[in-house]
Amino acid sequence: MRRAIFPGSFDPLTLGHYDIIERGITLFDELVIAIGINAEKKYMFPLEERTKFIERAFANEPKIKVVTYKGLTVDFCKEINADFILRGLRNPGDFEFEKAIAHTNRKLSEIETVFLLTSSGKSYISSSIVRDVIRNGGDYTGLVPETVKVSR
């Protein structure tokens, strides 16, 4: 079985994430959406809400599992027997950052990182931009899946 994880904070899930997940499920038998827990980070959305955003978005996709984890991503991969880490790339800056992480992960384990380019119409979307739009009362609905509802 080809199992991959797609790690992130998903604060919130964006159409960019959705694009990578949707295309990633065609490559793997199982895709584990792994929400990392970082006590140092201040999130806009609580963990339970972020989890629900993703579960509702992919409720009809049996190849997707949503979990949370702490610690190193490669250690979590070993724990659940995932051989691949899926990552999305929006721009050259993402590539440089993700390349360094992928090399480090490869040094620490046998886990391969698979990169997908975000579709061109979604490459400008980031969670930080979405959070800024939400904070300032803007219309965020064209940046996230329908399952992301903000009650602020």
JSON list of C-alpha atoms in Angstrom, two decimals:
[
{"chain": "A", "resi": 1, "resn": "MET", "atom": "CA", "xyz": [0.00, 0.00, 0.00]},
{"chain": "A", "resi": 2, "resn": "ARG", "atom": "CA", "xyz": [1.29, 3.44, -0.95]},
{"chain": "A", "resi": 3, "resn": "ARG", "atom": "CA", "xyz": [0.51, 5.66, 2.06]},
{"chain": "A", "resi": 4, "resn": "ALA", "atom": "CA", "xyz": [1.45, 9.33, 2.14]},
{"chain": "A", "resi": 5, "resn": "ILE", "atom": "CA", "xyz": [0.94, 12.10, 4.63]},
{"chain": "A", "resi": 6, "resn": "PHE", "atom": "CA", "xyz": [0.15, 15.69, 3.79]},
{"chain": "A", "resi": 7, "resn": "PRO", "atom": "CA", "xyz": [1.29, 17.58, 6.90]},
{"chain": "A", "resi": 8, "resn": "GLY", "atom": "CA", "xyz": [0.40, 21.13, 7.82]},
{"chain": "A", "resi": 9, "resn": "SER", "atom": "CA", "xyz": [-1.39, 23.35, 10.28]},
{"chain": "A", "resi": 10, "resn": "PHE", "atom": "CA", "xyz": [-4.33, 24.00, 7.90]},
{"chain": "A", "resi": 11, "resn": "ASP", "atom": "CA", "xyz": [-5.20, 27.24, 9.69]},
{"chain": "A", "resi": 12, "resn": "PRO", "atom": "CA", "xyz": [-7.50, 27.27, 7.75]},
{"chain": "A", "resi": 13, "resn": "LEU", "atom": "CA", "xyz": [-7.79, 24.75, 4.91]},
{"chain": "A", "resi": 14, "resn": "THR", "atom": "CA", "xyz": [-7.46, 26.71, 1.66]},
{"chain": "A", "resi": 15, "resn": "LEU", "atom": "CA", "xyz": [-8.30, 25.99, -1.97]},
{"chain": "A", "resi": 16, "resn": "GLY", "atom": "CA", "xyz": [-4.55, 25.55, -2.49]},
{"chain": "A", "resi": 17, "resn": "HIS", "atom": "CA", "xyz": [-4.48, 22.73, 0.10]},
{"chain": "A", "resi": 18, "resn": "TYR", "atom": "CA", "xyz": [-7.65, 21.30, -1.41]},
{"chain": "A", "resi": 19, "resn": "ASP", "atom": "CA", "xyz": [-6.05, 21.27, -4.86]},
{"chain": "A", "resi": 20, "resn": "ILE", "atom": "CA", "xyz": [-2.98, 19.35, -3.64]},
{"chain": "A", "resi": 21, "resn": "ILE", "atom": "CA", "xyz": [-5.09, 16.87, -1.65]},
{"chain": "A", "resi": 22, "resn": "GLU", "atom": "CA", "xyz": [-7.47, 16.25, -4.55]},
{"chain": "A", "resi": 23, "resn": "ARG", "atom": "CA", "xyz": [-4.60, 15.58, -6.94]},
{"chain": "A", "resi": 24, "resn": "GLY", "atom": "CA", "xyz": [-2.59, 13.67, -4.33]},
{"chain": "A", "resi": 25, "resn": "ILE", "atom": "CA", "xyz": [-5.27, 11.04, -3.82]},
{"chain": "A", "resi": 26, "resn": "THR", "atom": "CA", "xyz": [-4.75, 9.93, -7.42]},
{"chain": "A", "resi": 27, "resn": "LEU", "atom": "CA", "xyz": [-1.12, 9.06, -6.60]},
{"chain": "A", "resi": 28, "resn": "PHE", "atom": "CA", "xyz": [-1.53, 7.12, -3.36]},
{"chain": "A", "resi": 29, "resn": "ASP", "atom": "CA", "xyz": [-3.69, 4.34, -1.94]},
{"chain": "A", "resi": 30, "resn": "GLU", "atom": "CA", "xyz": [-4.19, 6.35, 1.24]},
{"chain": "A", "resi": 31, "resn": "LEU", "atom": "CA", "xyz": [-3.55, 10.02, 1.97]},
{"chain": "A", "resi": 32, "resn": "VAL", "atom": "CA", "xyz": [-3.32, 10.97, 5.62]},
{"chain": "A", "resi": 33, "resn": "ILE", "atom": "CA", "xyz": [-3.99, 14.66, 6.22]},
{"chain": "A", "resi": 34, "resn": "ALA", "atom": "CA", "xyz": [-1.77, 15.21, 9.27]},
{"chain": "A", "resi": 35, "resn": "ILE", "atom": "CA", "xyz": [-2.51, 18.32, 11.30]},
{"chain": "A", "resi": 36, "resn": "GLY", "atom": "CA", "xyz": [0.62, 19.21, 13.23]},
{"chain": "A", "resi": 37, "resn": "ILE", "atom": "CA", "xyz": [0.28, 20.45, 16.78]},
{"chain": "A", "resi": 38, "resn": "ASN", "atom": "CA", "xyz": [2.81, 23.11, 17.74]},
{"chain": "A", "resi": 39, "resn": "ALA", "atom": "CA", "xyz": [2.41, 24.56, 21.24]},
{"chain": "A", "resi": 40, "resn": "GLU", "atom": "CA", "xyz": [4.53, 27.57, 20.24]},
{"chain": "A", "resi": 41, "resn": "LYS", "atom": "CA", "xyz": [2.20, 28.61, 17.43]},
{"chain": "A", "resi": 42, "resn": "LYS", "atom": "CA", "xyz": [-0.85, 30.84, 17.84]},
{"chain": "A", "resi": 43, "resn": "TYR", "atom": "CA", "xyz": [-3.67, 29.51, 15.68]},
{"chain": "A", "resi": 44, "resn": "MET", "atom": "CA", "xyz": [-6.72, 31.45, 14.47]},
{"chain": "A", "resi": 45, "resn": "PHE", "atom": "CA", "xyz": [-8.88, 28.30, 14.47]},
{"chain": "A", "resi": 46, "resn": "PRO", "atom": "CA", "xyz": [-8.90, 25.68, 17.23]},
{"chain": "A", "resi": 47, "resn": "LEU", "atom": "CA", "xyz": [-7.64, 22.20, 16.34]},
{"chain": "A", "resi": 48, "resn": "GLU", "atom": "CA", "xyz": [-11.15, 20.70, 16.43]},
{"chain": "A", "resi": 49, "resn": "GLU", "atom": "CA", "xyz": [-12.44, 23.27, 13.95]},
{"chain": "A", "resi": 50, "resn": "ARG", "atom": "CA", "xyz": [-9.50, 22.78, 11.57]},
{"chain": "A", "resi": 51, "resn": "THR", "atom": "CA", "xyz": [-10.07, 19.03, 11.72]},
{"chain": "A", "resi": 52, "resn": "LYS", "atom": "CA", "xyz": [-13.78, 19.45, 10.92]},
{"chain": "A", "resi": 53, "resn": "PHE", "atom": "CA", "xyz": [-13.02, 21.75, 7.96]},
{"chain": "A", "resi": 54, "resn": "ILE", "atom": "CA", "xyz": [-10.97, 18.96, 6.39]},
{"chain": "A", "resi": 55, "resn": "GLU", "atom": "CA", "xyz": [-13.21, 16.04, 7.37]},
{"chain": "A", "resi": 56, "resn": "ARG", "atom": "CA", "xyz": [-16.28, 17.76, 5.90]},
{"chain": "A", "resi": 57, "resn": "ALA", "atom": "CA", "xyz": [-14.42, 18.74, 2.71]},
{"chain": "A", "resi": 58, "resn": "PHE", "atom": "CA", "xyz": [-13.43, 15.12, 2.04]},
{"chain": "A", "resi": 59, "resn": "ALA", "atom": "CA", "xyz": [-16.31, 13.26, 3.70]},
{"chain": "A", "resi": 60, "resn": "ASN", "atom": "CA", "xyz": [-16.98, 11.26, 0.53]},
{"chain": "A", "resi": 61, "resn": "GLU", "atom": "CA", "xyz": [-13.37, 10.28, -0.13]},
{"chain": "A", "resi": 62, "resn": "PRO", "atom": "CA", "xyz": [-12.52, 6.91, 1.46]},
{"chain": "A", "resi": 63, "resn": "LYS", "atom": "CA", "xyz": [-8.81, 7.22, 0.65]},
{"chain": "A", "resi": 64, "resn": "ILE", "atom": "CA", "xyz": [-8.43, 10.21, 3.01]},
{"chain": "A", "resi": 65, "resn": "LYS", "atom": "CA", "xyz": [-7.87, 10.01, 6.74]},
{"chain": "A", "resi": 66, "resn": "VAL", "atom": "CA", "xyz": [-7.50, 13.09, 8.99]},
{"chain": "A", "resi": 67, "resn": "VAL", "atom": "CA", "xyz": [-5.30, 12.85, 12.09]},
{"chain": "A", "resi": 68, "resn": "THR", "atom": "CA", "xyz": [-3.29, 15.09, 14.41]},
{"chain": "A", "resi": 69, "resn": "TYR", "atom": "CA", "xyz": [0.30, 14.61, 15.49]},
{"chain": "A", "resi": 70, "resn": "LYS", "atom": "CA", "xyz": [3.11, 16.13, 17.54]},
{"chain": "A", "resi": 71, "resn": "GLY", "atom": "CA", "xyz": [6.83, 15.97, 16.98]},
{"chain": "A", "resi": 72, "resn": "LEU", "atom": "CA", "xyz": [8.87, 15.29, 13.88]},
{"chain": "A", "resi": 73, "resn": "THR", "atom": "CA", "xyz": [6.93, 14.51, 10.73]},
{"chain": "A", "resi": 74, "resn": "VAL", "atom": "CA", "xyz": [9.32, 11.68, 9.81]},
{"chain": "A", "resi": 75, "resn": "ASP", "atom": "CA", "xyz": [8.74, 10.04, 13.21]},
{"chain": "A", "resi": 76, "resn": "PHE", "atom": "CA", "xyz": [5.00, 10.23, 12.64]},
{"chain": "A", "resi": 77, "resn": "CYS", "atom": "CA", "xyz": [5.47, 8.72, 9.17]},
{"chain": "A", "resi": 78, "resn": "LYS", "atom": "CA", "xyz": [7.28, 5.76, 10.72]},
{"chain": "A", "resi": 79, "resn": "GLU", "atom": "CA", "xyz": [4.58, 5.40, 13.36]},
{"chain": "A", "resi": 80, "resn": "ILE", "atom": "CA", "xyz": [1.81, 5.04, 10.75]},
{"chain": "A", "resi": 81, "resn": "ASN", "atom": "CA", "xyz": [3.93, 3.29, 8.09]},
{"chain": "A", "resi": 82, "resn": "ALA", "atom": "CA", "xyz": [3.81, 6.13, 5.56]},
{"chain": "A", "resi": 83, "resn": "ASP", "atom": "CA", "xyz": [6.57, 6.04, 2.95]},
{"chain": "A", "resi": 84, "resn": "PHE", "atom": "CA", "xyz": [5.86, 9.44, 1.42]},
{"chain": "A", "resi": 85, "resn": "ILE", "atom": "CA", "xyz": [5.34, 13.05, 2.45]},
{"chain": "A", "resi": 86, "resn": "LEU", "atom": "CA", "xyz": [3.25, 15.09, 0.04]},
{"chain": "A", "resi": 87, "resn": "ARG", "atom": "CA", "xyz": [3.96, 18.82, -0.20]},
{"chain": "A", "resi": 88, "resn": "GLY", "atom": "CA", "xyz": [2.56, 21.58, -2.37]},
{"chain": "A", "resi": 89, "resn": "LEU", "atom": "CA", "xyz": [4.68, 24.25, -4.02]},
{"chain": "A", "resi": 90, "resn": "ARG", "atom": "CA", "xyz": [3.24, 27.66, -4.89]},
{"chain": "A", "resi": 91, "resn": "ASN", "atom": "CA", "xyz": [6.38, 29.56, -5.84]},
{"chain": "A", "resi": 92, "resn": "PRO", "atom": "CA", "xyz": [10.21, 29.42, -5.90]},
{"chain": "A", "resi": 93, "resn": "GLY", "atom": "CA", "xyz": [10.36, 30.50, -2.24]},
{"chain": "A", "resi": 94, "resn": "ASP", "atom": "CA", "xyz": [8.26, 27.48, -1.26]},
{"chain": "A", "resi": 95, "resn": "PHE", "atom": "CA", "xyz": [10.58, 25.25, -3.28]},
{"chain": "A", "resi": 96, "resn": "GLU", "atom": "CA", "xyz": [13.73, 26.43, -1.50]},
{"chain": "A", "resi": 97, "resn": "PHE", "atom": "CA", "xyz": [12.13, 26.10, 1.94]},
{"chain": "A", "resi": 98, "resn": "GLU", "atom": "CA", "xyz": [10.57, 22.68, 1.21]},
{"chain": "A", "resi": 99, "resn": "LYS", "atom": "CA", "xyz": [13.74, 21.39, -0.46]},
{"chain": "A", "resi": 100, "resn": "ALA", "atom": "CA", "xyz": [15.75, 21.99, 2.73]},
{"chain": "A", "resi": 101, "resn": "ILE", "atom": "CA", "xyz": [13.13, 20.18, 4.81]},
{"chain": "A", "resi": 102, "resn": "ALA", "atom": "CA", "xyz": [12.97, 17.28, 2.32]},
{"chain": "A", "resi": 103, "resn": "HIS", "atom": "CA", "xyz": [16.76, 16.87, 2.39]},
{"chain": "A", "resi": 104, "resn": "THR", "atom": "CA", "xyz": [16.73, 16.88, 6.20]},
{"chain": "A", "resi": 105, "resn": "ASN", "atom": "CA", "xyz": [13.90, 14.35, 6.31]},
{"chain": "A", "resi": 106, "resn": "ARG", "atom": "CA", "xyz": [15.76, 12.15, 3.85]},
{"chain": "A", "resi": 107, "resn": "LYS", "atom": "CA", "xyz": [18.87, 12.32, 6.04]},
{"chain": "A", "resi": 108, "resn": "LEU", "atom": "CA", "xyz": [16.81, 11.26, 9.07]},
{"chain": "A", "resi": 109, "resn": "SER", "atom": "CA", "xyz": [14.80, 8.49, 7.36]},
{"chain": "A", "resi": 110, "resn": "GLU", "atom": "CA", "xyz": [14.01, 6.64, 4.16]},
{"chain": "A", "resi": 111, "resn": "ILE", "atom": "CA", "xyz": [10.87, 8.68, 3.59]},
{"chain": "A", "resi": 112, "resn": "GLU", "atom": "CA", "xyz": [10.54, 10.35, 0.20]},
{"chain": "A", "resi": 113, "resn": "THR", "atom": "CA", "xyz": [8.96, 13.77, -0.31]},
{"chain": "A", "resi": 114, "resn": "VAL", "atom": "CA", "xyz": [6.72, 14.19, -3.34]},
{"chain": "A", "resi": 115, "resn": "PHE", "atom": "CA", "xyz": [6.10, 17.72, -4.56]},
{"chain": "A", "resi": 116, "resn": "LEU", "atom": "CA", "xyz": [3.07, 18.89, -6.53]},
{"chain": "A", "resi": 117, "resn": "LEU", "atom": "CA", "xyz": [2.82, 22.35, -8.02]},
{"chain": "A", "resi": 118, "resn": "THR", "atom": "CA", "xyz": [-0.34, 24.13, -6.94]},
{"chain": "A", "resi": 119, "resn": "SER", "atom": "CA", "xyz": [-2.64, 24.80, -9.89]},
{"chain": "A", "resi": 120, "resn": "SER", "atom": "CA", "xyz": [-1.92, 28.23, -11.36]},
{"chain": "A", "resi": 121, "resn": "GLY", "atom": "CA", "xyz": [-5.26, 29.72, -10.40]},
{"chain": "A", "resi": 122, "resn": "LYS", "atom": "CA", "xyz": [-4.64, 28.88, -6.75]},
{"chain": "A", "resi": 123, "resn": "SER", "atom": "CA", "xyz": [-0.92, 29.50, -6.38]},
{"chain": "A", "resi": 124, "resn": "TYR", "atom": "CA", "xyz": [-1.38, 32.90, -4.73]},
{"chain": "A", "resi": 125, "resn": "ILE", "atom": "CA", "xyz": [-3.51, 31.54, -1.86]},
{"chain": "A", "resi": 126, "resn": "SER", "atom": "CA", "xyz": [-1.90, 30.97, 1.53]},
{"chain": "A", "resi": 127, "resn": "SER", "atom": "CA", "xyz": [-3.38, 30.40, 4.97]},
{"chain": "A", "resi": 128, "resn": "SER", "atom": "CA", "xyz": [-1.74, 33.59, 6.24]},
{"chain": "A", "resi": 129, "resn": "ILE", "atom": "CA", "xyz": [-3.41, 35.64, 3.48]},
{"chain": "A", "resi": 130, "resn": "VAL", "atom": "CA", "xyz": [-6.77, 34.00, 4.25]},
{"chain": "A", "resi": 131, "resn": "ARG", "atom": "CA", "xyz": [-6.38, 34.74, 7.97]},
{"chain": "A", "resi": 132, "resn": "ASP", "atom": "CA", "xyz": [-5.59, 38.37, 7.16]},
{"chain": "A", "resi": 133, "resn": "VAL", "atom": "CA", "xyz": [-8.69, 38.66, 4.95]},
{"chain": "A", "resi": 134, "resn": "ILE", "atom": "CA", "xyz": [-10.84, 37.12, 7.71]},
{"chain": "A", "resi": 135, "resn": "ARG", "atom": "CA", "xyz": [-9.31, 39.34, 10.43]},
{"chain": "A", "resi": 136, "resn": "ASN", "atom": "CA", "xyz": [-10.12, 42.41, 8.37]},
{"chain": "A", "resi": 137, "resn": "GLY", "atom": "CA", "xyz": [-13.69, 41.40, 7.53]},
{"chain": "A", "resi": 138, "resn": "GLY", "atom": "CA", "xyz": [-13.05, 40.63, 3.85]},
{"chain": "A", "resi": 139, "resn": "ASP", "atom": "CA", "xyz": [-14.77, 38.06, 1.68]},
{"chain": "A", "resi": 140, "resn": "TYR", "atom": "CA", "xyz": [-12.68, 34.92, 2.15]},
{"chain": "A", "resi": 141, "resn": "THR", "atom": "CA", "xyz": [-15.14, 32.52, 0.47]},
{"chain": "A", "resi": 142, "resn": "GLY", "atom": "CA", "xyz": [-13.30, 32.41, -2.87]},
{"chain": "A", "resi": 143, "resn": "LEU", "atom": "CA", "xyz": [-10.11, 31.32, -1.10]},
{"chain": "A", "resi": 144, "resn": "VAL", "atom": "CA", "xyz": [-11.34, 28.31, 0.89]},
{"chain": "A", "resi": 145, "resn": "PRO", "atom": "CA", "xyz": [-13.57, 25.27, 0.35]},
{"chain": "A", "resi": 146, "resn": "GLU", "atom": "CA", "xyz": [-17.26, 25.65, 1.26]},
{"chain": "A", "resi": 147, "resn": "THR", "atom": "CA", "xyz": [-16.66, 23.64, 4.45]},
{"chain": "A", "resi": 148, "resn": "VAL", "atom": "CA", "xyz": [-14.67, 26.52, 5.94]},
{"chain": "A", "resi": 149, "resn": "LYS", "atom": "CA", "xyz": [-17.23, 28.70, 7.68]},
{"chain": "A", "resi": 150, "resn": "VAL", "atom": "CA", "xyz": [-16.13, 31.52, 9.94]},
{"chain": "A", "resi": 151, "resn": "SER", "atom": "CA", "xyz": [-18.47, 32.58, 12.70]},
{"chain": "A", "resi": 152, "resn": "ARG", "atom": "CA", "xyz": [-16.63, 35.72, 13.77]}
]
